[in-house]
Amino acid sequence: MKVKDLIKKLEAEVINEADFGREVTSVYCCDLLSWVMGRAPSDCAWLTVMGNMNAVAVSVLADISVIILAENAACDQPAISKAIEQGVNVLKTSLPAFEAGLIVHELLGAGVPLRKN
């Protein structure tokens, strides 16, 4: 699935479009940046409420396909500027992280496990 496929299904607002053709292979929900940095799979859609510059930096380090800000969490201007500079896709949805994560999981296909071992 591509990042662009998430926009309509999540009723998402585009904060930054870097590469909406980028592949999304899994979904990851977490707000603890150090945890995400060490555990989020590359090419995932990351659901969080952390809309700051550090979240953008973590997404680059973890090679995340898109940050999706849940519950209309704000993305501050320094984060937007850094996302533009670093080529990070950022979306925002009014959905809670769990619900948005389930939608992404379903879009990936019913045979995809929630957790990869």
XYZ file of C-alpha atoms in Angstrom:
117
model
C 0.000 0.000 0.000
C 1.163 3.547 -0.674
C 1.033 6.534 1.673
C -1.442 8.243 -0.682
C -3.915 5.382 -0.084
C -4.194 6.332 3.594
C -5.405 9.901 3.144
C -9.031 9.262 2.182
C -9.509 6.192 4.414
C -8.272 8.056 7.503
C -9.959 11.320 6.500
C -6.487 12.735 6.976
C -5.212 16.244 6.538
C -1.902 16.526 4.713
C 0.703 18.300 6.833
C 3.646 17.497 4.552
C 3.805 15.573 1.303
C 7.288 14.275 0.627
C 6.725 10.991 -1.238
C 3.132 9.791 -1.219
C 4.183 6.937 -3.501
C 6.257 5.448 -0.696
C 5.279 1.934 0.340
C 3.711 1.230 3.750
C 4.221 -2.349 4.939
C 3.044 -2.211 8.573
C 1.601 0.029 11.261
C 3.175 1.053 14.569
C 1.513 2.947 17.451
C 3.627 4.541 20.179
C 4.394 7.955 21.698
C 7.683 7.226 23.429
C 10.294 8.408 20.937
C 13.177 6.277 22.200
C 10.924 3.223 22.015
C 9.901 4.026 18.435
C 13.499 4.622 17.403
C 14.522 1.148 18.492
C 11.404 -0.844 17.652
C 9.374 0.634 14.797
C 9.786 -1.362 11.600
C 11.073 0.471 8.552
C 8.433 1.443 5.992
C 5.685 1.570 8.639
C 2.912 4.078 9.193
C 3.625 5.499 12.651
C 0.603 6.603 14.699
C 1.426 9.124 17.414
C 0.396 12.398 19.025
C 3.979 13.683 19.012
C 4.051 16.500 16.463
C 7.464 17.962 17.208
C 10.883 18.111 15.551
C 12.146 15.138 17.574
C 9.386 12.938 16.140
C 10.466 13.915 12.631
C 14.076 13.053 13.480
C 13.032 9.657 14.862
C 11.029 8.917 11.716
C 14.137 9.563 9.619
C 16.331 7.374 11.841
C 13.789 4.532 11.824
C 13.081 4.890 8.064
C 9.342 5.322 8.653
C 7.105 5.871 5.602
C 4.665 8.304 7.209
C 3.923 9.924 10.539
C 0.191 10.001 11.220
C -0.798 12.370 13.997
C -3.845 10.975 15.795
C -6.678 12.838 17.531
C -5.906 16.052 15.625
C -2.617 16.420 17.486
C -0.799 19.581 16.490
C 2.366 19.610 14.444
C 4.442 22.634 15.379
C 6.119 24.833 12.754
C 9.692 23.674 13.497
C 8.512 20.085 12.947
C 6.836 20.992 9.657
C 9.969 22.775 8.498
C 12.104 19.755 9.457
C 9.684 17.374 7.700
C 9.993 19.437 4.527
C 13.788 19.541 4.840
C 14.121 15.811 5.591
C 11.446 14.572 3.164
C 9.097 13.118 5.768
C 5.428 12.430 4.994
C 3.137 13.749 7.745
C -0.632 13.319 7.964
C -3.160 14.241 10.669
C -6.432 12.511 11.503
C -9.148 13.101 14.074
C -9.280 9.365 14.792
C -7.730 7.908 17.939
C -4.426 6.106 17.306
C -5.941 2.667 17.922
C -8.788 3.162 15.429
C -6.506 4.676 12.798
C -4.040 1.840 13.325
C -6.779 -0.741 12.790
C -7.778 0.940 9.547
C -4.182 0.876 8.290
C -3.878 -2.765 9.376
C -7.055 -3.680 7.482
C -5.839 -1.829 4.385
C -2.667 -3.895 4.477
C -4.793 -7.048 4.133
C -6.488 -9.512 6.435
C -3.578 -11.965 6.257
C -1.065 -9.502 7.690
C -0.269 -10.245 11.349
C -0.499 -7.400 13.846
C 2.973 -8.231 15.130
C 5.875 -9.541 13.101
C 8.249 -11.891 14.913
